[in-house]
Coordinates of C-alpha atoms and ligand atoms in Angstrom, one line a residue:
X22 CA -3.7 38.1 -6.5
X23 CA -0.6 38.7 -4.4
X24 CA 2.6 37.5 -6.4
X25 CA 3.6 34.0 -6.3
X26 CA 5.6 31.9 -3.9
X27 CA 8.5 29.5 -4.6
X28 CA 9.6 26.4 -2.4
X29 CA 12.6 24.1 -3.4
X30 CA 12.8 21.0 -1.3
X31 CA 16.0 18.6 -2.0
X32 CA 16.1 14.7 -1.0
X33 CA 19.3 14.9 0.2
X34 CA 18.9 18.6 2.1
X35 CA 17.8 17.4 5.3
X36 CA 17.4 19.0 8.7
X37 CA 16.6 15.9 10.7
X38 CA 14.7 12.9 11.5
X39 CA 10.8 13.5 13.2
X40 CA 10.4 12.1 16.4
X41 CA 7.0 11.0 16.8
X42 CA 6.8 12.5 20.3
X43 CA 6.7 15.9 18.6
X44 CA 3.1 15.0 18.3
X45 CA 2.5 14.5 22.4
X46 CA -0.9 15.9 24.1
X47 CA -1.5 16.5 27.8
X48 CA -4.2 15.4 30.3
X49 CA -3.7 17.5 33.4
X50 CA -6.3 17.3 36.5
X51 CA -7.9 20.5 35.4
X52 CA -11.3 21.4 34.8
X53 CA -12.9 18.6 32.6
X54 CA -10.3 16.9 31.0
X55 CA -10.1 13.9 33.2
X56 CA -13.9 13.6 35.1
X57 CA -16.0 14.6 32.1
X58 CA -13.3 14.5 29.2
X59 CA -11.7 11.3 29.4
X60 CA -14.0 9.4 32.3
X61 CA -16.9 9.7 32.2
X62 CA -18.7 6.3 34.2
X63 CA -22.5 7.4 33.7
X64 CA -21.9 8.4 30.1
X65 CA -23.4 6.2 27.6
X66 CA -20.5 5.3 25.6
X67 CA -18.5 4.5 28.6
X68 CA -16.1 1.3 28.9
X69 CA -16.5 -0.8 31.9
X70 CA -13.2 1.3 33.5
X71 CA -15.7 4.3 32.9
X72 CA -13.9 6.1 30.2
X73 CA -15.7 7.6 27.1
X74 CA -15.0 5.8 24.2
X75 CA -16.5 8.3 21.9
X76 CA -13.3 10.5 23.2
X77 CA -11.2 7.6 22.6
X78 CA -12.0 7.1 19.1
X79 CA -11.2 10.8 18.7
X80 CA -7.9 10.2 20.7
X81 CA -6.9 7.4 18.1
X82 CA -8.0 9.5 15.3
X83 CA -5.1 11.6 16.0
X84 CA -2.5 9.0 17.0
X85 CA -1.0 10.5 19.7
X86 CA 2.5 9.0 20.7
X87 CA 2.9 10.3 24.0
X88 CA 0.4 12.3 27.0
X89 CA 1.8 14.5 29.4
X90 CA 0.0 13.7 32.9
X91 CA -1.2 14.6 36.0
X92 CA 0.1 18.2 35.2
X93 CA 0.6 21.2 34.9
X94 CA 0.6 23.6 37.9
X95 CA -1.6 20.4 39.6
X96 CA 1.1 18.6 39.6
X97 CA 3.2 20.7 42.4
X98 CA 0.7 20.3 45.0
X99 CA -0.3 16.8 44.0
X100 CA 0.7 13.5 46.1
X101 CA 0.6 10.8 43.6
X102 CA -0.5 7.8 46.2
X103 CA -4.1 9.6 46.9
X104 CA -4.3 7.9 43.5
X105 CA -3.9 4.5 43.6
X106 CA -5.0 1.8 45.5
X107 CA -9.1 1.1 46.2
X108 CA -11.1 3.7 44.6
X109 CA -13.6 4.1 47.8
X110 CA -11.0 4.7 50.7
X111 CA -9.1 7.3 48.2
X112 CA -9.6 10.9 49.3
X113 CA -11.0 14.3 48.3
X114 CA -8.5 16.6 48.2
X115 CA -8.0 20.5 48.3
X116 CA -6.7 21.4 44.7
X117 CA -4.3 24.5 45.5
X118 CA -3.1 24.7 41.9
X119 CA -6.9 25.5 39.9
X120 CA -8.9 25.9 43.3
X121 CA -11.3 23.1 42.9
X122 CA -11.7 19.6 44.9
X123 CA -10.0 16.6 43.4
X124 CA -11.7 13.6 44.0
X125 CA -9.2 11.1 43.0
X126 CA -11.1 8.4 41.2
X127 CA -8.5 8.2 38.4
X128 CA -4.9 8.3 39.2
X129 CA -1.9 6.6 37.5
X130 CA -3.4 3.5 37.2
X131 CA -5.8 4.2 35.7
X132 CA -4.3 6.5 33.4
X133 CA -2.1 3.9 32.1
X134 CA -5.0 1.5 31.3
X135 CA -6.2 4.5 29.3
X136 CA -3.0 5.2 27.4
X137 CA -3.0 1.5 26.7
X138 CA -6.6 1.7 24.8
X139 CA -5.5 5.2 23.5
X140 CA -2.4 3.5 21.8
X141 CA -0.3 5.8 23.5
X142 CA 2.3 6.2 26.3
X143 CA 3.1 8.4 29.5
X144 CA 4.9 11.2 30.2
X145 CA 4.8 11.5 33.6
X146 CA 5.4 14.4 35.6
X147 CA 6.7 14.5 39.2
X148 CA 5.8 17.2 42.2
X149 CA 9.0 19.3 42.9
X150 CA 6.9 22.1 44.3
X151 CA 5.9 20.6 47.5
X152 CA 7.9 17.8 47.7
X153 CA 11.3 16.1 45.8
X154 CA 13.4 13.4 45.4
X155 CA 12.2 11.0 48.0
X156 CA 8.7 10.5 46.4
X157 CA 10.3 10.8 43.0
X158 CA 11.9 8.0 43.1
X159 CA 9.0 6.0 45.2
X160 CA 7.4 7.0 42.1
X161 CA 9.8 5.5 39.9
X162 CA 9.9 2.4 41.4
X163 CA 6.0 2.0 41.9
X164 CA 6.0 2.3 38.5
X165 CA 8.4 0.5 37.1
X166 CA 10.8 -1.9 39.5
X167 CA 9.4 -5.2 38.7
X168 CA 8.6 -6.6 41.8
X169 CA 10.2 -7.5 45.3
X170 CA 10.4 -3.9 46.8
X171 CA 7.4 -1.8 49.0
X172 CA 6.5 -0.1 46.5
X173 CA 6.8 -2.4 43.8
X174 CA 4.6 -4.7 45.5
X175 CA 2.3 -2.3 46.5
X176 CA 1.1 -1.7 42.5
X177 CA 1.2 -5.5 41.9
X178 CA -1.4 -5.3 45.2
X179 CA -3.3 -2.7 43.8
X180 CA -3.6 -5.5 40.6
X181 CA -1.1 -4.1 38.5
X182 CA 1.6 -7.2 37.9
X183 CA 3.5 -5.9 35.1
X184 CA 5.7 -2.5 35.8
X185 CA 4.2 0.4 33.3
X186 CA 7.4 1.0 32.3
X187 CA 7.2 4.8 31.7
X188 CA 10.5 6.2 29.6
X189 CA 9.7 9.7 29.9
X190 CA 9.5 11.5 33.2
X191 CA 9.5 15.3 33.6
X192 CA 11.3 16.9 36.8
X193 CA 8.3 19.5 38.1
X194 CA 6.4 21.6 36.3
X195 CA 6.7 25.5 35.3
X196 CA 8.8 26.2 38.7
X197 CA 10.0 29.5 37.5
X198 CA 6.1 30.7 37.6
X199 CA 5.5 32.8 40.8
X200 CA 2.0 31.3 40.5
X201 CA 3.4 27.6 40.3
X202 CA 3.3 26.2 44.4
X203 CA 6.7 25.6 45.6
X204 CA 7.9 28.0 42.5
X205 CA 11.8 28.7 43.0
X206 CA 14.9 30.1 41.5
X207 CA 16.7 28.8 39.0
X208 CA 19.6 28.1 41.8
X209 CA 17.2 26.0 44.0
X210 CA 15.5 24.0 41.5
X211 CA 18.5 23.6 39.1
X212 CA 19.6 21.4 42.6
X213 CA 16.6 19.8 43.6
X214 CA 16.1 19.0 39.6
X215 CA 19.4 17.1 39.5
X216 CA 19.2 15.6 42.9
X217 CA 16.2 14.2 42.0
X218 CA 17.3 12.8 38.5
X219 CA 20.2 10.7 40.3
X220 CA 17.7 8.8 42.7
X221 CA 15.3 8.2 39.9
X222 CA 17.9 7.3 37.5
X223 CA 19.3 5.2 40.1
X224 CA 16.2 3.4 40.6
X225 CA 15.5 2.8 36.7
X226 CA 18.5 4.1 34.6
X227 CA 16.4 3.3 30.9
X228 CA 14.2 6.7 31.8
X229 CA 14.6 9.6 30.5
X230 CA 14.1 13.0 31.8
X231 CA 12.5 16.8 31.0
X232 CA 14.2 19.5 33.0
X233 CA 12.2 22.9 33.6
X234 CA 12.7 25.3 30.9
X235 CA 11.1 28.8 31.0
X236 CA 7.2 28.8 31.4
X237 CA 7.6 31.2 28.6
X238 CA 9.2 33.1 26.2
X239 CA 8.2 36.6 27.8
X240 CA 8.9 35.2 31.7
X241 CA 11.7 37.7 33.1
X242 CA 14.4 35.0 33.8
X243 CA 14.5 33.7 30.0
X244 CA 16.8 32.9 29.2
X245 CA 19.2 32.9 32.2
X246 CA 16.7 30.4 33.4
X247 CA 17.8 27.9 31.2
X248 CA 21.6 28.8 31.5
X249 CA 21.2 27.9 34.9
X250 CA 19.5 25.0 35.2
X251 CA 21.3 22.9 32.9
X252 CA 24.5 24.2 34.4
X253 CA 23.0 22.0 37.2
X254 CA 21.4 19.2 35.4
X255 CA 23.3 18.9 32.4
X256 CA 24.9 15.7 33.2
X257 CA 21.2 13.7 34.2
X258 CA 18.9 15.1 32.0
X259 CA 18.1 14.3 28.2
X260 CA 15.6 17.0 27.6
X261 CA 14.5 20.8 28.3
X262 CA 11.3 22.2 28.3
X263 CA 9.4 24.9 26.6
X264 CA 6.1 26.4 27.3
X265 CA 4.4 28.7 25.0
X266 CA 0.5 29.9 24.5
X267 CA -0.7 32.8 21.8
X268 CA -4.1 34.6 21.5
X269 CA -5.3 37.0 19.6
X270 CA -6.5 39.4 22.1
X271 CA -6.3 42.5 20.1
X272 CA -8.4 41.0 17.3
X273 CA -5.4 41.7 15.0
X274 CA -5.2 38.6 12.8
X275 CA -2.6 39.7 10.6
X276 CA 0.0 39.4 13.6
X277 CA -1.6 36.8 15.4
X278 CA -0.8 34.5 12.7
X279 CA 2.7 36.2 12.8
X280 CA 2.7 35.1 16.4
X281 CA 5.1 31.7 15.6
X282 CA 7.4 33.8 14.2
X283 CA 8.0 34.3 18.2
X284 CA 8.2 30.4 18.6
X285 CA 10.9 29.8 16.0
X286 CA 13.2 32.9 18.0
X287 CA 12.2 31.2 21.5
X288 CA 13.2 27.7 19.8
X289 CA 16.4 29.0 18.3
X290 CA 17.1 30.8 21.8
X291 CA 17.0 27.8 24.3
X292 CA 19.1 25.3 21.3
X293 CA 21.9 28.0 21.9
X294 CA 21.6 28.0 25.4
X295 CA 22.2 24.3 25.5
X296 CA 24.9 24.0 23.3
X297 CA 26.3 27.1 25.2
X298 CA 26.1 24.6 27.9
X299 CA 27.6 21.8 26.6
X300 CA 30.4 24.2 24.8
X301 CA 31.3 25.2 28.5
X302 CA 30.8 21.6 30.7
X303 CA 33.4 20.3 27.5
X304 CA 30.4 17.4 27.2
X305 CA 29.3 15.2 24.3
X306 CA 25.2 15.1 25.0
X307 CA 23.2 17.9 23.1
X308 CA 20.2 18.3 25.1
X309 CA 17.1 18.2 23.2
X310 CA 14.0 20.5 23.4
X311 CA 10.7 19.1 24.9
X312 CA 7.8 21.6 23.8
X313 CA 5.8 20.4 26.4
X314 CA 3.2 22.8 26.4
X315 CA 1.9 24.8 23.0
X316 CA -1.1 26.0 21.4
X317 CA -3.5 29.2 21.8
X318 CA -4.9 30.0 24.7
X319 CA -7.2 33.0 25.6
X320 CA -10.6 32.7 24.8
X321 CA -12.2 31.6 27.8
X322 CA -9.9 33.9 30.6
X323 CA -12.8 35.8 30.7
X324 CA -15.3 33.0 32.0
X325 CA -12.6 31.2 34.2
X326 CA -12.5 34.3 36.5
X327 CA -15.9 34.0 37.2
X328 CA -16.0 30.2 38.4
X329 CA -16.8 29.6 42.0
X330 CA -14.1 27.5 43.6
X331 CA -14.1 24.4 45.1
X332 CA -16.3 22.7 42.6
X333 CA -15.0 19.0 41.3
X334 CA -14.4 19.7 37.3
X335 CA -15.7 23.1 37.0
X336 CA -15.5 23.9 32.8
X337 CA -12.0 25.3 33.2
X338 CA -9.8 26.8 30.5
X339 CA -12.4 25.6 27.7
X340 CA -11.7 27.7 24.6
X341 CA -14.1 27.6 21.7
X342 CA -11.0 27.3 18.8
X343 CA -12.2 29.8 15.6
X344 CA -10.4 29.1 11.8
X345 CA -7.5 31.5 12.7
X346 CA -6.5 29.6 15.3
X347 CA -6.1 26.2 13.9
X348 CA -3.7 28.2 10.9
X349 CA -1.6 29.6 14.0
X350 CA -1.8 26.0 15.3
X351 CA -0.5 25.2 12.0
X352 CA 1.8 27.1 11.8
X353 CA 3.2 26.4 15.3
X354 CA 3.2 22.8 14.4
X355 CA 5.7 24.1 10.9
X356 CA 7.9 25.9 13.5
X357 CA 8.5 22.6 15.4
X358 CA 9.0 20.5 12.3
X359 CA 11.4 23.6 10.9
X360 CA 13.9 22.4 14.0
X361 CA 13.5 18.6 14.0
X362 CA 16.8 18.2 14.9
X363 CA 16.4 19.3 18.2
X364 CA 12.6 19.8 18.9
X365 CA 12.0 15.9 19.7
X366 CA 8.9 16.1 21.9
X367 CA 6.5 18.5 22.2
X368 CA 2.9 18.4 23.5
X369 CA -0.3 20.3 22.6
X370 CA -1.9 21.3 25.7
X371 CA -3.9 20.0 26.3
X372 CA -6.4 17.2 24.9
X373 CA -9.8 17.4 25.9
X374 CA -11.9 20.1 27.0
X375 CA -8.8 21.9 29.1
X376 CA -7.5 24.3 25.6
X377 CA -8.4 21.3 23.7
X378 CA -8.4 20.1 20.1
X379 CA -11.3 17.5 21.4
X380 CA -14.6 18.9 23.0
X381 CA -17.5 17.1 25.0
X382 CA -20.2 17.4 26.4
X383 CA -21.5 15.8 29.7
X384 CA -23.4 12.5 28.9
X385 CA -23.2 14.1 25.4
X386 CA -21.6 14.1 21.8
X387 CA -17.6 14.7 21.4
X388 CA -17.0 17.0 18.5
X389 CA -13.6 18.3 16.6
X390 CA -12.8 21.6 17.0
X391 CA -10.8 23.4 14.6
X392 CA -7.5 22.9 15.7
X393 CA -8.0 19.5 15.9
X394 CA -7.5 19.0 11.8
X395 CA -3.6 20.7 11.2
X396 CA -2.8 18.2 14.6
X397 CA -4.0 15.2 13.0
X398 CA -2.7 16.3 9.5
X399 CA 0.7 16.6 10.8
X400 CA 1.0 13.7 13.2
X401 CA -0.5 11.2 10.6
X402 CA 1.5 12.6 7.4
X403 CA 4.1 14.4 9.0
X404 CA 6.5 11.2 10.3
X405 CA 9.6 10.9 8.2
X406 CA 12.7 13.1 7.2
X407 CA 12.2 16.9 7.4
X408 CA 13.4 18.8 4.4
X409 CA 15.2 21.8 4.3
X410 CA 12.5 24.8 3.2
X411 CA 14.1 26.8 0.5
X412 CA 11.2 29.7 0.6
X413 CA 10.9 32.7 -1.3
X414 CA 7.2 34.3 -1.0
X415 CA 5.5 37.9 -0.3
X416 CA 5.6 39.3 2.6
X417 CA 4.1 41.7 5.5
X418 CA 4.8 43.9 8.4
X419 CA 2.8 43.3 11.6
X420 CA 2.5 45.1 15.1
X421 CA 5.1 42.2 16.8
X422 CA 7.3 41.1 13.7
X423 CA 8.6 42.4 9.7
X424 CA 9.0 40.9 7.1
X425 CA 6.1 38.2 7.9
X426 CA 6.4 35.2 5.0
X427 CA 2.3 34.9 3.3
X428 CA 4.0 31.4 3.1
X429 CA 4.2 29.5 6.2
X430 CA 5.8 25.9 4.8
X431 CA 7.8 22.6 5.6
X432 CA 8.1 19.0 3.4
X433 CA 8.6 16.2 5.2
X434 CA 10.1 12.9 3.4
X435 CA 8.3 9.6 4.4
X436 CA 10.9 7.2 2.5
X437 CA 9.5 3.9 3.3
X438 CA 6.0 5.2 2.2
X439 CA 7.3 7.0 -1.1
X440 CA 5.9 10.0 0.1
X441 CA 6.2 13.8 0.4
X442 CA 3.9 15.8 2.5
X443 CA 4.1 19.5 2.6
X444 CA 2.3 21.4 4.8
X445 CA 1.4 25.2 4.2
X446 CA -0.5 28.0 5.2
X447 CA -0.9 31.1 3.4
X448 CA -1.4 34.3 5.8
X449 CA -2.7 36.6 3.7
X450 CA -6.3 37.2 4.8
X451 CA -7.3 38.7 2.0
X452 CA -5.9 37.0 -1.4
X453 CA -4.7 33.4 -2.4
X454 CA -1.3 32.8 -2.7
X455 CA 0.2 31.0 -5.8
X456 CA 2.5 28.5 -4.8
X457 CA 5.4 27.1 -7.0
X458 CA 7.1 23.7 -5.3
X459 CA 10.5 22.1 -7.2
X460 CA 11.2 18.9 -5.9
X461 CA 14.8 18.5 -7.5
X462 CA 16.6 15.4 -6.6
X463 CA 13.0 13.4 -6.3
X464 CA 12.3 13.4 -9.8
X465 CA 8.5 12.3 -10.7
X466 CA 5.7 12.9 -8.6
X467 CA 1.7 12.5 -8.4
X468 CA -0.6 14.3 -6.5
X469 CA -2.2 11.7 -3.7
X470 CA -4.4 14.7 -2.4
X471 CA -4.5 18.5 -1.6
X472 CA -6.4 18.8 1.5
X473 CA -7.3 22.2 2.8
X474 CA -9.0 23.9 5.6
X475 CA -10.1 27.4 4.7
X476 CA -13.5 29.4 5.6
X477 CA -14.3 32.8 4.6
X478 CA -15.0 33.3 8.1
X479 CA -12.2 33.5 10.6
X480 CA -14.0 33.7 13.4
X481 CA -16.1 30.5 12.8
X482 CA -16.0 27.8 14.7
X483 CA -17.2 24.5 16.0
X484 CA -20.0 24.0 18.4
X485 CA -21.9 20.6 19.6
X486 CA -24.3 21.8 17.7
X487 CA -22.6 22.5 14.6
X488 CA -19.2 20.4 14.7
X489 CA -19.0 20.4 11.0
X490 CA -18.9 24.0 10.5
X491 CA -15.2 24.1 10.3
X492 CA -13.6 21.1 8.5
X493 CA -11.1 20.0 5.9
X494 CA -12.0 19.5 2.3
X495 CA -10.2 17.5 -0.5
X496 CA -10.6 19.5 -3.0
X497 CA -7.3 21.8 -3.3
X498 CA -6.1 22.8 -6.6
X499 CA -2.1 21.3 -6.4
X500 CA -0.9 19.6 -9.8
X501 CA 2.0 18.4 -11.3
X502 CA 3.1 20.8 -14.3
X503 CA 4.8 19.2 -17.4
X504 CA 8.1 20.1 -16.3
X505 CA 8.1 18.0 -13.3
X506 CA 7.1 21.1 -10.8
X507 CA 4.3 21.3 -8.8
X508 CA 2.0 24.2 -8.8
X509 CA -1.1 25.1 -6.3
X510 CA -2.9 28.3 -5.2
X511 CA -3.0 28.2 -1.6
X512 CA -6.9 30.1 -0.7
X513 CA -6.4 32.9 1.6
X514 CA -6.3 32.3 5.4
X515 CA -5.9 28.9 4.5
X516 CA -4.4 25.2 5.8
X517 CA -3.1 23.1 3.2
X518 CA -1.9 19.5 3.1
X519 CA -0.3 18.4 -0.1
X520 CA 0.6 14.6 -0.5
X521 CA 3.3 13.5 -3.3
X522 CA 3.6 10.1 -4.1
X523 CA 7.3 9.4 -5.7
X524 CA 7.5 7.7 -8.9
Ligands
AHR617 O1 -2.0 24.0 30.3 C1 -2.6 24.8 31.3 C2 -1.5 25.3 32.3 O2 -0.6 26.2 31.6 C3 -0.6 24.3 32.9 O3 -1.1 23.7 34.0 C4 0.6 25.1 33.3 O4 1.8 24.3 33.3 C5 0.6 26.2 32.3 O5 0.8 27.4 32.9

């Protein structure tokens, strides 16, 4: 057994408040998230609007605050009015963005009635690749103006009285990507950005708004990307974004699971950049982080090269998620909790089917795949105060990063539930990991339940067939020692979910 690790978590060492967005998804109009994932009007567990509820129910199971939507690269060729109106005189259209046809049978309307039986809300996305501010802010007040303008009374003609209201609007998508349409430089769409901030915020000034970040932490212009385009937007925007995806393609797992390590820097990099920002426009507003796009992505790069184009909802992006990637999921969801103080939304991309913690199949069963569990763990337990992780474990060298912590861990205080959760992985493939936790300042503590998600296999997975083969258990070994500490043995390769109740 490797040598123990220690964590010391103090009630009144905080590092911030969690906003509940942090645990966003994303429905974009690729492959089968919307016409086969969410809607689905011949299925047999679909509503009378033609979504599944079976999805639903596994939507709600993870209670997700907020859904990034229509996109994703689709958004930057997409014209949001092919969406609403009558469903029959709404047209087919070219989709540049993933090469397939987009029939249009749910736009925002629709989407809304579905975040409304999804207990959730919209983050909506606006095309600044082939167009800008002028059907921004149509958008905008579509949306939201109550009623007495075009556009306004257009959506109460299309049988939508009440406004949606949506708070959260992102300016484009990805437009430093050479593969996004109507990419730019940072110059060009640091302007456009804030040129079409001021017309939205003109028409409703309660939204708020995401500007483009990097598409990634490896994309040539990071971070002078950033620098840039809040030099421009500074003074319109609340947010920034951040886009990140891992796979392990060399099948090393030691330094796959590493691979957050690469998160926190990217994290740490882009909060500097703001405040760098802020330090030099002598402002007041700290610009906060949207992660508006995270999780792994690889496995199915292979199969998506070889679909034909110009299908509707080809089965795009679908990744089959394996053990070891719902501990790096984990572990990207510890990185995110680790800066709560300036990580306020962030969005797992993307829901179902499309790199998905849900799976279906058409006019069949919706199964959990792996990544699904650390999610739901986090977004149900993990709302509260975020500790400060005094950590002290074993540790390894990998191909990308040194001195890799075994431990993985953040606490996170629920005060009006008398609660502390700590979630944990333990890298080390090979051996469990002993695990010391002193609570100081919280005095007594039971155990409510050490759940853990650990298979011998890290390459197992879920299937339609098989969608238990990967799932959480209760039966972790965390107790409270006489002293007041508490002591577990994290399994190797392992997720773990320990709930204190305060006494
Ligand atoms: O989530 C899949 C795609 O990844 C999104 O459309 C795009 O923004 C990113 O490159």
């Amino acid at each position: 057994m490797t040598k123990k690790a220690k964590m010391i978590v103090d009630k009144d060492f905080t590092i911030g408040e969690v906003d509940s967005r942090l645990y966003g998804s994303f429905i974009e109009h690729l492959g089968r998230a919307v016409y086969g994932g969410i809607y689905e009007p011949e299925h047999p567990q679909a509503d009378e609007q033609g979504f599944r509820t079976d999805v639903l129910e596994l939507v709600k199971g993870l209670q997700v605050p907020i859904v990034r939507y229509p996109g994703g690269n689709f958004v930057s060729g997409y014209n949001w009015e092919d969406g609403v109106g009558p469903i029959e005189q709404r047209k087919k259209r070219l989709e540049l963005a993933w090469r397939t046809v987009e029939p249009n049978l749910v736009g925002l309307n629709e989407f809304m009635d579905w975040c409304r039986k999804a207990n959730t809300e919209a983050m909506m996305a606006v095309n600044l690749g082939t167009r800008g501010p002028d059907q921004a802010r149509e958008l905008v007040e579509y949306s939201n103006h109550k009623s007495g303008s075009y556009w306004s009374d257009l959506r109460i003609q299309h049988g939508y009285k009440d406004p949606h209201n949506i708070k959260t609007w992102c300016l484009g998508n990805e437009m430093d990507g050479p593969w996004q349409i109507g990419s730019k430089t940072a110059a060009e769409y640091g302007r456009i950005a804030c040129e079409t901030a001021k017309v939205m915020k003109w028409v409703d000034p309660s939204i708020e708004l995401v500007a483009c970040g990097s598409s990634g932490l490896g994309m040539a212009t990071f971070p002078e990307w950033e620098a840039t385009v809040l030099e421009h937007t500074y003074d319109h925007v609340e947010y920034i974004s951040l886009h990140q995806y891992y796979g392990n393609r060399d099948n090393d797992s030691a330094n796959f699971l590493a691979q957050s390590m690469g998160m926190d820097k990217f994290i740490h990099t882009v909060v500097s950049t703001c405040d760098y920002i802020q330090a030099k426009k002598r402002g007041k507003k700290k610009i906060h982080l949207s992660f508006d796009e995270w999780n792994v992505w690889y496995h199915s790069n292979d199969a998506d090269r070889k679909i034909e184009p110009w299908s509707i909802a080809p089965p795009q992006l679908e990744d089959i998620y394996n053990h070891e990637d719902a501990l790096l999921v984990g572990c990207m969801l510890i990185s995110m909790l680790k800066r709560a103080d300036r990580v306020k939304m962030a969005c797992m991309a993307q829901l179902v089917n499309v790199i998905a913690p849900i799976m279906t199949v058409n006019g069949g069963a919706a199964w959990k795949q792996t990544i699904y569990y650390p999610y739901m763990h986090t977004s149900v337990f993990g709302r509260g105060t975020v500790l400060v992780p005094l950590i002290q474990s074993p540790k390894y060298d990998a191909k990308d990063y040194t001195d890799v912590s075994y431990l993985e861990a953040v606490a996170v205080h629920n005060e009006e539930k008398s609660e502390v959760t700590i979630f944990a992985v333990n890298r080390h493939l090979e051996e469990a990991l002993p695990l010391e936790l002193d609570l100081r300042s919280f005095g007594a503590s039971r155990i409510i339940e050490h759940i853990v998600l650990e298979s011998d296999d890290l390459k197992a997975a879920n299937t339609a067939d098989a969608p238990d083969n990967v799932k959480p258990h209760h039966g972790g070994s965390a107790a409270v020692t006489d002293s007041g500490q508490v002591q577990a043995t994290l399994s190797k390769a392992s997720w773990n979910v320990i709930r204190l109740k305060l006494v």
